[in-house]
Coordinates of C-alpha atoms in Angstrom, one line a residue:
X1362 CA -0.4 13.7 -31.9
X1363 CA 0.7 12.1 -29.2
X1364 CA -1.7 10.8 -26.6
X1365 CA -1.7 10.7 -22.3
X1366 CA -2.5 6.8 -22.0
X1367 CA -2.3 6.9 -18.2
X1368 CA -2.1 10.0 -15.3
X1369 CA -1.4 12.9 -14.7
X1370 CA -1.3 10.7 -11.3
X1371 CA -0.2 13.7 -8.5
X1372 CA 2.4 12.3 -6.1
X1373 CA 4.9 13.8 -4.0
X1374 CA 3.8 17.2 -2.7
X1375 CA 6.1 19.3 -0.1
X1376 CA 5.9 23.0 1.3
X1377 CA 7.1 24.1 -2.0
X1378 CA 7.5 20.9 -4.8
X1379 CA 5.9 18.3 -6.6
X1380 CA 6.0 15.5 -8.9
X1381 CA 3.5 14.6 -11.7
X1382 CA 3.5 10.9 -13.2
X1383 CA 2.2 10.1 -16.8
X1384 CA 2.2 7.4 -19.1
X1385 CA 2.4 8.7 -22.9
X1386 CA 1.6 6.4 -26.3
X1387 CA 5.2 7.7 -27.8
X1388 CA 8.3 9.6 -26.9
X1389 CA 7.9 13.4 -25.9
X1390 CA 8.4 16.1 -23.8
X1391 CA 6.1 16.4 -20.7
X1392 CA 5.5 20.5 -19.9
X1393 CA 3.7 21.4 -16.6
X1394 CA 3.8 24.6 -15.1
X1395 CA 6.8 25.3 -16.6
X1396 CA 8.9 22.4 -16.1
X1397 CA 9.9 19.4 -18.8
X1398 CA 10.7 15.9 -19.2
X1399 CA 11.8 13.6 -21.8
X1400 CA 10.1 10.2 -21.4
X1401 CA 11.9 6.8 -21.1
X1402 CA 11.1 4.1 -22.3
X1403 CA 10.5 0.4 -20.4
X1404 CA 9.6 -2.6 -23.1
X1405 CA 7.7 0.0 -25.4
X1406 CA 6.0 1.8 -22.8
X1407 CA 6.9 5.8 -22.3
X1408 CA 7.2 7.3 -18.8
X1409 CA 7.4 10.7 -17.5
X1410 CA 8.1 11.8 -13.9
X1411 CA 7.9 15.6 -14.0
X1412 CA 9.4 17.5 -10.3
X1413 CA 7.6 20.6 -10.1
X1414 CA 9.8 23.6 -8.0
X1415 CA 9.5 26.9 -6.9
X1416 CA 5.8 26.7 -5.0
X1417 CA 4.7 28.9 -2.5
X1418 CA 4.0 26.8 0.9
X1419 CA -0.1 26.9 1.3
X1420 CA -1.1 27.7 -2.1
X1421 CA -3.0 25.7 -4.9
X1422 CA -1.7 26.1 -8.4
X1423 CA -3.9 24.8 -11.1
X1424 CA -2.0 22.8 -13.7
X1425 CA -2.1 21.4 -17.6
X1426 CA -0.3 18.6 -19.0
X1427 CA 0.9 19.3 -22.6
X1428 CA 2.9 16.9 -24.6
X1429 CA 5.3 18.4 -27.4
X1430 CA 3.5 21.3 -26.9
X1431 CA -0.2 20.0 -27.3
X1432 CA -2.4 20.6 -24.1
X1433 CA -3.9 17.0 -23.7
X1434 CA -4.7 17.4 -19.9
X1435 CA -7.7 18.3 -18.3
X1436 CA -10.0 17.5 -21.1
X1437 CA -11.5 20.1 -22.7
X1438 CA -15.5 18.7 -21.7
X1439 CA -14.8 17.6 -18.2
X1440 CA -16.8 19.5 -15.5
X1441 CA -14.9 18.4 -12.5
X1442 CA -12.7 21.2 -10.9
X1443 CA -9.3 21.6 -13.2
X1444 CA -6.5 19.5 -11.5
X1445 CA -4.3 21.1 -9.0
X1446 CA -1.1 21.2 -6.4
X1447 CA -2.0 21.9 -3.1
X1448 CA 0.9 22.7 -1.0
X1449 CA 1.8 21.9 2.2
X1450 CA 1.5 24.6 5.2
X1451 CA 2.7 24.1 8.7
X1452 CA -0.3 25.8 10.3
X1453 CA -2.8 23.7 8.6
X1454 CA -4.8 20.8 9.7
X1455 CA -3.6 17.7 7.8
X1456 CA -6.3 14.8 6.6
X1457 CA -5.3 11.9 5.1
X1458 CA -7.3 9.3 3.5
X1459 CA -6.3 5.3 3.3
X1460 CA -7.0 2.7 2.2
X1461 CA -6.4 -1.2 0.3
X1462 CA -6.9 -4.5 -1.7
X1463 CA -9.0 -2.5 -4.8
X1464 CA -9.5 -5.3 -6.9
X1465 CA -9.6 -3.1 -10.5
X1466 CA -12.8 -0.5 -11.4
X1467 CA -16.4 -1.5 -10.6
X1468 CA -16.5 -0.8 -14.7
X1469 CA -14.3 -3.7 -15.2
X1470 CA -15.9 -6.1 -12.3
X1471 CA -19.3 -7.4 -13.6
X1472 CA -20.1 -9.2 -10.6
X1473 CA -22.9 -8.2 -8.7
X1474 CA -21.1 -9.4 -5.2
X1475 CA -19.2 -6.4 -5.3
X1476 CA -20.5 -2.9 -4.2
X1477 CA -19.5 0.2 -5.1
X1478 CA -15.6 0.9 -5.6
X1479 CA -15.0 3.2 -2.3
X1480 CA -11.8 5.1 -4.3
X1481 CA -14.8 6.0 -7.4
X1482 CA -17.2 7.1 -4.5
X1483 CA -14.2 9.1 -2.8
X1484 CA -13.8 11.0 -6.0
X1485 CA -17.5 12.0 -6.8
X1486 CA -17.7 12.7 -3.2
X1487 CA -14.4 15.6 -3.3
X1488 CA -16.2 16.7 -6.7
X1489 CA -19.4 18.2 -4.8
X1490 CA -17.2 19.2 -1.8
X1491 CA -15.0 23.1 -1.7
X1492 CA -11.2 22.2 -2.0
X1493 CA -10.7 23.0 1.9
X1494 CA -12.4 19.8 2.3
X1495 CA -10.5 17.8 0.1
X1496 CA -7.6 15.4 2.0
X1497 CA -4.1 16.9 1.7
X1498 CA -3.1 12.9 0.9
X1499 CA -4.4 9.6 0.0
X1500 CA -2.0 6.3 1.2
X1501 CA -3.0 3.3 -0.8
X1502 CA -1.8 0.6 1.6
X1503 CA -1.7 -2.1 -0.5
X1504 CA -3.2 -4.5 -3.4
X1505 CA -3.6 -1.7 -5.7
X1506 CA -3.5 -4.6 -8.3
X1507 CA -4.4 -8.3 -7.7
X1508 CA -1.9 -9.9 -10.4
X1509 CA -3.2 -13.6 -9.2
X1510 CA -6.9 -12.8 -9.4
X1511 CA -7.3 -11.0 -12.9
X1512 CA -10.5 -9.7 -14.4
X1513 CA -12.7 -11.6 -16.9
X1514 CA -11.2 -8.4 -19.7
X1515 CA -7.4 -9.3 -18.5
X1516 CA -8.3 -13.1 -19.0
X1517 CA -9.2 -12.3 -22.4
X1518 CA -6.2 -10.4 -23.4
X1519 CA -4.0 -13.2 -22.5
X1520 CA -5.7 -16.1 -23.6
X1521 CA -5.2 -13.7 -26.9
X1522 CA -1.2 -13.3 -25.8
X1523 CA -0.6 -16.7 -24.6
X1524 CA -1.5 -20.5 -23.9
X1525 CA -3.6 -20.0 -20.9
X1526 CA -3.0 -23.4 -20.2
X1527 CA 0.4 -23.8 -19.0
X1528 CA 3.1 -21.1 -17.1
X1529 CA 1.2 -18.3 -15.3
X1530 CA -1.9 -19.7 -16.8
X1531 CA -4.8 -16.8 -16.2
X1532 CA -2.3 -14.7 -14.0
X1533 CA -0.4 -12.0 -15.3
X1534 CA 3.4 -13.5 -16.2
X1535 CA 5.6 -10.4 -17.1
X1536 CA 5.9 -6.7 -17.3
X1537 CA 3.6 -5.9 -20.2
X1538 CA 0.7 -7.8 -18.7
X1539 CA 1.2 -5.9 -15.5
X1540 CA 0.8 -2.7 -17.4
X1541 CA -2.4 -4.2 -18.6
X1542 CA -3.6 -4.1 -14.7
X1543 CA -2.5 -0.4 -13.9
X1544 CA -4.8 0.7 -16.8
X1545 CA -7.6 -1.1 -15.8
X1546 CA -7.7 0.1 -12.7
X1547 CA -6.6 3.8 -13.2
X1548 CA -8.7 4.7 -16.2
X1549 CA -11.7 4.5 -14.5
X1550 CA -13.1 9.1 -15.0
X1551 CA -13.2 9.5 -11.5
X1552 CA -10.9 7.5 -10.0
X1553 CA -8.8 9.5 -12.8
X1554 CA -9.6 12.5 -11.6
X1555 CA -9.0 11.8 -7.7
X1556 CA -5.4 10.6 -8.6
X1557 CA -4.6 14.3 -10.8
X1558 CA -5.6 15.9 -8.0
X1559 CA -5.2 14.3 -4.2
X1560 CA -1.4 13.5 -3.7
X1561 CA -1.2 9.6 -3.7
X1562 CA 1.7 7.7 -1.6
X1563 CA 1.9 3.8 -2.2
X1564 CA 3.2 0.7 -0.7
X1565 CA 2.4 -3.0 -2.1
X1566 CA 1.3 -6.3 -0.7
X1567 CA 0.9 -9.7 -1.7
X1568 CA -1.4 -9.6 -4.6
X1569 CA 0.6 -7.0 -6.4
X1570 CA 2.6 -10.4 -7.0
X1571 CA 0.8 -13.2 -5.5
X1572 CA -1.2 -14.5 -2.7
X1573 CA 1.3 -15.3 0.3
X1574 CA 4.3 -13.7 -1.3
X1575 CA 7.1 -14.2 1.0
X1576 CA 5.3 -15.5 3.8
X1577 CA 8.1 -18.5 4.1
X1578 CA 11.4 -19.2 3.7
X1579 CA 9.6 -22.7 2.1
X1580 CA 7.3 -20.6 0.4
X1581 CA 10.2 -19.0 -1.9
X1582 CA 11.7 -22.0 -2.2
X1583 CA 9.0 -23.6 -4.3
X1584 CA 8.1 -20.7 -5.9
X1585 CA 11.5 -20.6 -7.1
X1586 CA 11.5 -23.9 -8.6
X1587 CA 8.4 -23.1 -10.8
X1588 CA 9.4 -22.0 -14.5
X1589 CA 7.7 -19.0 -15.0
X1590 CA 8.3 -17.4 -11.6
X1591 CA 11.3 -15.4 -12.4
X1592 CA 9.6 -13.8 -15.1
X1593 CA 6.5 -12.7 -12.9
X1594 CA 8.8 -11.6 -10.4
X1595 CA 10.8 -9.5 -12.6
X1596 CA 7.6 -7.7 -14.1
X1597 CA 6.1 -6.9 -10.5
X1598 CA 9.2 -5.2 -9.2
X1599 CA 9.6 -3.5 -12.4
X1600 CA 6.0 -2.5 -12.3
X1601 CA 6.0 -1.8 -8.9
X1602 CA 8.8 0.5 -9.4
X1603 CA 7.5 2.3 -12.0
X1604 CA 3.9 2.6 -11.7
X1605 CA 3.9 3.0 -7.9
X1606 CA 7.7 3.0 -6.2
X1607 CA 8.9 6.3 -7.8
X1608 CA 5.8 9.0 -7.3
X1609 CA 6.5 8.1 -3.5
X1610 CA 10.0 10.2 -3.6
X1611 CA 10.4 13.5 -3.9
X1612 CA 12.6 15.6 -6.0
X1613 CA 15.5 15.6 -3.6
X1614 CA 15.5 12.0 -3.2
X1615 CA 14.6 11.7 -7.4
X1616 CA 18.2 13.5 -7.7
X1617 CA 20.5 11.1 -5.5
X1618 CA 19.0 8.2 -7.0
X1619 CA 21.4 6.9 -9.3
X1620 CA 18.9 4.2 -10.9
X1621 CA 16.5 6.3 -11.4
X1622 CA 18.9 9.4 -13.2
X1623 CA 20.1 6.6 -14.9
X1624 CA 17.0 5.4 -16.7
X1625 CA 15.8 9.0 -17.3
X1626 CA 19.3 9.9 -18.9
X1627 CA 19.6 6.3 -20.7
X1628 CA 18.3 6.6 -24.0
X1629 CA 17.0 3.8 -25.3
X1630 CA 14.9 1.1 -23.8
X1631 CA 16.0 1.2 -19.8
X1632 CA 14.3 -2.8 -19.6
X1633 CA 17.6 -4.7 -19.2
X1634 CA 18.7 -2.0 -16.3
X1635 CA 15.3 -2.8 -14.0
X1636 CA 15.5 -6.3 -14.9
X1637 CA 18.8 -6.1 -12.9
X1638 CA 17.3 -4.0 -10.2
X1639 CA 14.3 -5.9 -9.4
X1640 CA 16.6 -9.6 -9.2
X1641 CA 18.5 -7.9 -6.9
X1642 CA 15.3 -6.7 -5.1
X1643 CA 14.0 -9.7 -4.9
X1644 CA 17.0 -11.6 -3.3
X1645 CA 18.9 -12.0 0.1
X1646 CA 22.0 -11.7 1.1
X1647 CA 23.7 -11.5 4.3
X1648 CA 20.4 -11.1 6.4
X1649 CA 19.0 -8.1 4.2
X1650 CA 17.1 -6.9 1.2
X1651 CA 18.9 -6.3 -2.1
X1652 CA 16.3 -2.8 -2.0
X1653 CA 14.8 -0.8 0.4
X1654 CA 11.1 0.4 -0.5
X1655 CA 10.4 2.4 2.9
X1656 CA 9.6 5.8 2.4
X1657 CA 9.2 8.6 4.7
X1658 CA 7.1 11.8 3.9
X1659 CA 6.3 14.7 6.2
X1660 CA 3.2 17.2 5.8
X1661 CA 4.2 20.0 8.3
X1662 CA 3.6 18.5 12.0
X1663 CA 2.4 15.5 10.6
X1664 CA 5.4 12.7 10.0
X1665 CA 4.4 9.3 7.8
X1666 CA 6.4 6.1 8.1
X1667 CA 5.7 4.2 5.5
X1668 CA 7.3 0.5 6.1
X1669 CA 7.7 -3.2 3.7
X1670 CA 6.4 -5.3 4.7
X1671 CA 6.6 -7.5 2.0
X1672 CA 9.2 -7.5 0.0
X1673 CA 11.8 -6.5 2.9
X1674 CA 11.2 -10.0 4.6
X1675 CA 14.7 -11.6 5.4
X1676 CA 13.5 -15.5 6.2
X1677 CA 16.7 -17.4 5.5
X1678 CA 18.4 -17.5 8.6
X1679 CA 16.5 -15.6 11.5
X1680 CA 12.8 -14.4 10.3
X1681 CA 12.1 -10.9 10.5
X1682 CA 9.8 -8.7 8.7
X1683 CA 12.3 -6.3 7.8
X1684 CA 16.2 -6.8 7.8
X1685 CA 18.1 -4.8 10.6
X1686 CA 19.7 -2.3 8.4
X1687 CA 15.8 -1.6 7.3
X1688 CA 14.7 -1.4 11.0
X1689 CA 18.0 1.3 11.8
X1690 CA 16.7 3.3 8.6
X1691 CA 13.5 3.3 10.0
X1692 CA 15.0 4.4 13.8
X1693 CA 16.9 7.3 12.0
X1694 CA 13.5 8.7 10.9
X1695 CA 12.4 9.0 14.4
X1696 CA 14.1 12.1 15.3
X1697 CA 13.0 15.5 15.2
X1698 CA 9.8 17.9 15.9
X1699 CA 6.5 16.2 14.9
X1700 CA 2.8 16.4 16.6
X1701 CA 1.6 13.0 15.3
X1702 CA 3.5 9.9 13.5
X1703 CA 2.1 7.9 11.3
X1704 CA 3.5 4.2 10.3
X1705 CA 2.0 2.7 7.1
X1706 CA 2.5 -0.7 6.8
X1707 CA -0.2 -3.2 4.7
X1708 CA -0.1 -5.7 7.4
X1709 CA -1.9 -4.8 10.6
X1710 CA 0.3 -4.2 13.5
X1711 CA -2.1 -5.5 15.9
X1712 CA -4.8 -8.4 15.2
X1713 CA -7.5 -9.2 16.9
X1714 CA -6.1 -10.7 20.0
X1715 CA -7.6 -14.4 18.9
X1716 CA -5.6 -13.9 15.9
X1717 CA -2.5 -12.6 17.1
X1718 CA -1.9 -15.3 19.0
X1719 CA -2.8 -18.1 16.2
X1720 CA -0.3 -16.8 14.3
X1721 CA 2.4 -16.3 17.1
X1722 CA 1.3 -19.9 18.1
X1723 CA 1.7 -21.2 14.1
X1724 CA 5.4 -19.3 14.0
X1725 CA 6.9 -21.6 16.8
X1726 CA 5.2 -25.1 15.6
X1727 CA 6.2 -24.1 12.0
X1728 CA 9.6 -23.3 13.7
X1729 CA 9.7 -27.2 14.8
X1730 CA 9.2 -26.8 18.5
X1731 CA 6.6 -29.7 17.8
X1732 CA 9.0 -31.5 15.4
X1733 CA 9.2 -32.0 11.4
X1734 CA 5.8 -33.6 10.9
X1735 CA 4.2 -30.9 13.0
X1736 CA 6.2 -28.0 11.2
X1737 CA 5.1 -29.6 7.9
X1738 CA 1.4 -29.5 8.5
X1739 CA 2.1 -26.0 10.4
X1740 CA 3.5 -24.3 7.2
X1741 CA 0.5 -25.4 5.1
X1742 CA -2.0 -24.1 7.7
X1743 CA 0.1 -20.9 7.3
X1744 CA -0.5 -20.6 3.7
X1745 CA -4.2 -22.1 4.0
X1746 CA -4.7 -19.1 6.7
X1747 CA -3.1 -16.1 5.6
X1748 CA -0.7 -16.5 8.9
X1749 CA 1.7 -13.9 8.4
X1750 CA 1.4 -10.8 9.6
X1751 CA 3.0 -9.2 12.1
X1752 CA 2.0 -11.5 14.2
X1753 CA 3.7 -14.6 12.9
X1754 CA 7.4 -12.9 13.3
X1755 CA 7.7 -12.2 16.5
X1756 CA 10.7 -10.8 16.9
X1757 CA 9.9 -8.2 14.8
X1758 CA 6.6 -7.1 16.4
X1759 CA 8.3 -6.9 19.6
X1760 CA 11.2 -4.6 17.9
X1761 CA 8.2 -1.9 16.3
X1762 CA 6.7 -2.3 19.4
X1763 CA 9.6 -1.2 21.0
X1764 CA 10.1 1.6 18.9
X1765 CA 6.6 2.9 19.3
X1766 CA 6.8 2.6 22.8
X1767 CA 10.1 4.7 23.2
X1768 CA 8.6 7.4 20.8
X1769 CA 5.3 7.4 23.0
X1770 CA 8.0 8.5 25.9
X1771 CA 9.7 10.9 23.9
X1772 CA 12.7 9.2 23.7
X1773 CA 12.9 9.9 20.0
X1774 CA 11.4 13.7 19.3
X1775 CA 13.4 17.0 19.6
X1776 CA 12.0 19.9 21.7
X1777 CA 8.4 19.1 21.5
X1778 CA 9.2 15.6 23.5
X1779 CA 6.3 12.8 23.0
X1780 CA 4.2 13.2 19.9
X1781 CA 0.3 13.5 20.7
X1782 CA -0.6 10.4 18.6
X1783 CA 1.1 7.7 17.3
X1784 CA -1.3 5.7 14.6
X1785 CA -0.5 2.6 12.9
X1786 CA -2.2 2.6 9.4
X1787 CA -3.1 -0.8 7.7
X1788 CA -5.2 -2.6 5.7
X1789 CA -5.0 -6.1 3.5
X1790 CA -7.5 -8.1 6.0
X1791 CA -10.8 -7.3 4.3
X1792 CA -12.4 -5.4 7.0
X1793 CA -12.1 -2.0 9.1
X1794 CA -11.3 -1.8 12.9
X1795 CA -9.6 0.9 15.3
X1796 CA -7.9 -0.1 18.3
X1797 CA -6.0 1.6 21.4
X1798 CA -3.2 0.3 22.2
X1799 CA -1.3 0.1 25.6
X1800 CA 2.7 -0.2 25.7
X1801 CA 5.2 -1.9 28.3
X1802 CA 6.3 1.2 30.7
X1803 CA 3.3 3.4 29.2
X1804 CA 3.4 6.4 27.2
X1805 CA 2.6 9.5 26.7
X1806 CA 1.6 9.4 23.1
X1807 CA -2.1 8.2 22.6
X1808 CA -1.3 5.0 20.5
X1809 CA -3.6 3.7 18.0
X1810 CA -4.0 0.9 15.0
X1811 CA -6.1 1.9 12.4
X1812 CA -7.0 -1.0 9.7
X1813 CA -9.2 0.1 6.7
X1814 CA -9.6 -2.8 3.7
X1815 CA -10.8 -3.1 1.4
X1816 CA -11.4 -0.3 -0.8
X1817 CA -13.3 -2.4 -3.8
X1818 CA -13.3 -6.5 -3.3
X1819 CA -15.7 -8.9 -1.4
X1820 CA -15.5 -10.2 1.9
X1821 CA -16.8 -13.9 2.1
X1822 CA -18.8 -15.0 5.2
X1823 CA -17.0 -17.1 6.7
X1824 CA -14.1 -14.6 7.1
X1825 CA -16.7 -12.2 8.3
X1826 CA -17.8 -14.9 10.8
X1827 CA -14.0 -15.9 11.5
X1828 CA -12.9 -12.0 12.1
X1829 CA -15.9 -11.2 14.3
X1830 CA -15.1 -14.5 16.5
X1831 CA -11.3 -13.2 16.5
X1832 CA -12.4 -10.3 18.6
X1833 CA -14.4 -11.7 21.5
X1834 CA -13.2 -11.9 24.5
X1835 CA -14.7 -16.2 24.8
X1836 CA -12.1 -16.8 21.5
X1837 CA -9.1 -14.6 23.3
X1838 CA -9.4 -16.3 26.6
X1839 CA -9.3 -19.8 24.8
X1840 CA -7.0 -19.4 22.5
X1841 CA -5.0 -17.4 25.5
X1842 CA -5.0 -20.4 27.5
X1843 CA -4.1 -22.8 24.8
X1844 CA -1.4 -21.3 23.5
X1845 CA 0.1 -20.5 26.9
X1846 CA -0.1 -23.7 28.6
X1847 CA 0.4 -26.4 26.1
X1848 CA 2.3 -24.1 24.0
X1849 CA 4.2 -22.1 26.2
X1850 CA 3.6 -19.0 23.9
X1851 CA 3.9 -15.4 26.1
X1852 CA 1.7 -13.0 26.5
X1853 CA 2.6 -9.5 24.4
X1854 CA 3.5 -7.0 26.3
X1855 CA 2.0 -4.5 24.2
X1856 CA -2.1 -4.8 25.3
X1857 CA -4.8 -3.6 23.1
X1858 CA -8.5 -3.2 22.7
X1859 CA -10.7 -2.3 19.9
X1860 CA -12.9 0.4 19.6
X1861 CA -14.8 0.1 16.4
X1862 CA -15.5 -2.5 14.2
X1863 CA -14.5 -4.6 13.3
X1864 CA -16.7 -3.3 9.9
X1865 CA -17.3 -4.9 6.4
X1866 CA -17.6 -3.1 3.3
X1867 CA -15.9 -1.3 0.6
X1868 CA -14.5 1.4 3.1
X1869 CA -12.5 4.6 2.9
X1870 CA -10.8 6.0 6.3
X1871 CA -9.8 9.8 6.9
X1872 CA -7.6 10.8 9.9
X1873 CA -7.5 14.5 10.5
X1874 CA -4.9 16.3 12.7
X1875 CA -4.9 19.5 14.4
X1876 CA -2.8 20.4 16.9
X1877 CA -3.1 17.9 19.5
X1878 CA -6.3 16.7 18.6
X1879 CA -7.1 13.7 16.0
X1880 CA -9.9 12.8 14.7
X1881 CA -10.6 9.1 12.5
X1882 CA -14.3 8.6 10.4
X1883 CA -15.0 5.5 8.6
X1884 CA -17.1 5.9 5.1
X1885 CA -18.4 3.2 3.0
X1886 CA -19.2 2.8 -0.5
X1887 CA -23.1 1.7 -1.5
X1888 CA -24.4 -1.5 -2.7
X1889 CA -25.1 0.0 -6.0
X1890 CA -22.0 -0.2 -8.1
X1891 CA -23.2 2.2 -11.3
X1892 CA -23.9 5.0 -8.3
X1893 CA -20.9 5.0 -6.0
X1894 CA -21.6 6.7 -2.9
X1895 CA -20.1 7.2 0.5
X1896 CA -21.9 7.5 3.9
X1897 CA -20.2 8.0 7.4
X1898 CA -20.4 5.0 9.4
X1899 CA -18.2 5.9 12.4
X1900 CA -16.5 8.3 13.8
X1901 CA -14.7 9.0 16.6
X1902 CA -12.2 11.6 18.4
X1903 CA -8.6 10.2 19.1
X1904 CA -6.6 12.8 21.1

């Protein structure tokens, strides 16, 4: 018989469709509700991506997974409520819960520095909760695997693989050690559960591949000149795109991709075709991105941007973030009727002021305004540091600011003019703020950053002590006056001031919308890791 190794994982949901992701042990059909996929096959692994059709807007359907005819999903002894679709309505409120950086199951961490996994707690917390309480969405903002750090059980299975020794050494180095990561992370009962039953949207940051990836045009460079590289590279896009990339489309976009009706029509083993893909991914040409990994998803008022900002970098030539073609895609999304945008990205928008203007500051020394030497010992600081978010390209912060700003003025929306929010979502720098934001020529739109991180790793304390210091008014005004004296560095336009955090913790956010009115609370995970819990540590009322 064959066997469900990974999922159902719930993705996409819309007014009246779905998509269900499974890993299977063998080729089969995938039945749910009525509709069936083959599986494909990548390296010996069997995938299924299942759109669902014909839902009623504002309804729950209950769902099974049967492969071949053979129900193998919910199981048979678990209590939790049965798995289901939850449509989206246009007269409902809309939560969503985010998060990043989950550094595997608190089952696979024995480590006693590490509290409870906030995504487990999340889970057993929806279990003794009515399903009107449940999120309508959960965005995992980044780091849902750490290929560079790897468990003590992943270690093991490659020392087994592998000389440990030499290449990738205790990191993964290909595809089928990546799928050794999505396992260990996703198998965990309730984290299961949560993922069958809250629609999940994705985007990935640095440690899905490796610590500072893409943070340089130096950085690549190096990297490229490494032997195993191009093999790790390969298996993260080609992970990434299976495991994470795909759920975040729905069926509509599913049909006019051509890779993708490709490798579920292929026959065969579809390997050599996202080989291809992900090279091309991976490289630059002509100032852009040989993919684009932006998504956009809408749950009735509610509109999420979800931007790269990783693997969308252009850095040879002029630096940006994204390419231009990326930041027109993402200006055509703009338009039409919405009550509150969203923008996901796993880089923070806005530092702490301190911090922000370090890395603007490390950008233009690293650029050689200071000369070679400087720009050599600048670029190391910037790995050293983590320097390289937002921040540090500074053309490109001013261009989303930009674009927030003439949203906030209604430049952008259809009838309903200005939307009542605008809320950049984040995470990746290991603790939780929210900030209000001010824009150049003001706005109407209430505009917000929102940073939640992480949802199960460790926060050492000298980056506690580092990010408390970054927002204090003595570190802004000294770093303020450095930079813009000896290093002639402007002030942003855009102004902004915090008001939480910032907090440390394994953290969860939620951001509820109704109407006009928003609303943001902050839970956190115990220290006990065999009891995962969640208590409320803020809250507070954004519009």
């Amino acid at each position: 018989m064959t066997q469900l190794l990974l999922g159902p994982l719930l993705r996409h949901v819309g007014p009246t469709d779905a998509t269900i992701w499974v890993e299977t042990d063998s080729p089969c059909e995938v039945r749910i509700l009525g509709a069936s996929e083959r599986t494909w096959t990548v390296r010996g692994h069997h995938y299924a991506l299942v759109p669902i059709t014909g839902l009623d807007a504002g309804t729950s359907t209950q769902y099974q997974v049967e492969l071949d005819g053979e129900r193998v999903w919910p199981p048979a002894d678990d209590d939790r409520p049965a798995p289901r679709i939850r449509t989206v309505a246009a007269d409902r409120p809309v939560s969503i819960a985010f998060g990043s950086c989950r550094y595997a199951s608190s089952s696979a961490v024995d480590d006693p520095r590490y509290d409870a996994d906030a995504l487990a707690s999340l889970a057993r917390q929806l279990v003794a909760r009515p399903e009107e309480q449940w999120p309508q969405a959960l965005l995992m903002l980044g780091d849902q695997v750490y290929a560079d750090e790897t468990s003590a059980g992943t270690q093991e299975k490659i020392r087994r693989r592998r000389d440990i020794t030499e290449g990738a050494k205790e990191q993964v180095a290909d595809f089928e050690e990546y799928t050794w990561l999505y396992h260990e992370s996703w198998t965990d009962p309730d984290v299961r559960w949560l993922l069958s039953t809250v629609p999940t949207s994705m985007i990935f940051d640095d440690h899905d591949v490796r610590d500072d990836w893409n943070t340089s045009q130096s950085w690549r460079r190096d990297m490229a000149e490494l032997p195993w590289w191009r093999e790790r590279i390969v298996g993260a896009l080609t992970s990434y795109w299976v495991y994470q990339h795909l759920g975040n489309l729905g069926p509509a976009e599913l049909a006019e991709s051509e890779l993708y009706q490709r490798v579920r029509t292929a026959g065969g083993d579809v390997e050599p075709l996202l080989r291809e893909f992900a090279v091309a991914a991976d490289a630059e040409a002509d100032g852009a991105k040989g993919a684009r990994w932006s998504y956009r998803r809408d749950f009735g008022p509610v509109r999420l941007l979800v931007i790269d900002s990783r693997c969308g970098r252009v850095l040879d030539g002029t630096r940006g973030m994204i390419g231009n073609a990326e930041f027109d895609w993402i200006t055509d999304q703009l338009g039409g009727d919405y009550r509150h945008l969203l923008i996901g990205t796993s880089l923070p928008w806005l530092l702490a002021p301190a911090l922000h203007d370090i890395e603007a500051w490390n950008e233009a020394l690293c650029a050689g305004r200071r000369g070679r030497l400087v720009a050599r010992w600048s670029e190391g600081l910037r790995r050293a540091a983590d320097l390289e978010h937002w921040a540090a390209f500074g053309r490109s912060f001013e261009r989303l600011s930009g674009l927030i700003a003439a949203v906030g003025r209604g430049e952008y929306g259809g009838a309903g003019g200005a939307p009542s929010t605008i809320c950049v979502l984040s995470g990746d720098v290991h603790h939780a703020y929210i900030a209000a934001a001010s824009m150049a020529g003001g706005t109407e739109s209430a505009v917000y950053q929102l940073t939640c991180s992480p949802l199960h790793n460790r926060v050492p304390a000298a980056m506690k002590l580092a990010f408390r210091a970054g927002w204090s008014s003595v570190a802004e005004h000294s770093v303020r006056v450095l930079i813009g004296t000896v290093a002639r560095i402007p002030r942003p336009q855009t102004r902004w001031h915090r008001l939480a955090g910032p907090l440390f913790g394994n953290d969860v956010m939620s951001l509820t919308l109704d109407g006009p009115r928003a609303q943001v609370r902050l839970d956190q995970a115990g220290p006990d890791a065999d009891r995962p819990e969640l208590h409320e540590v803020t809250r507070l009322r954004l519009a």
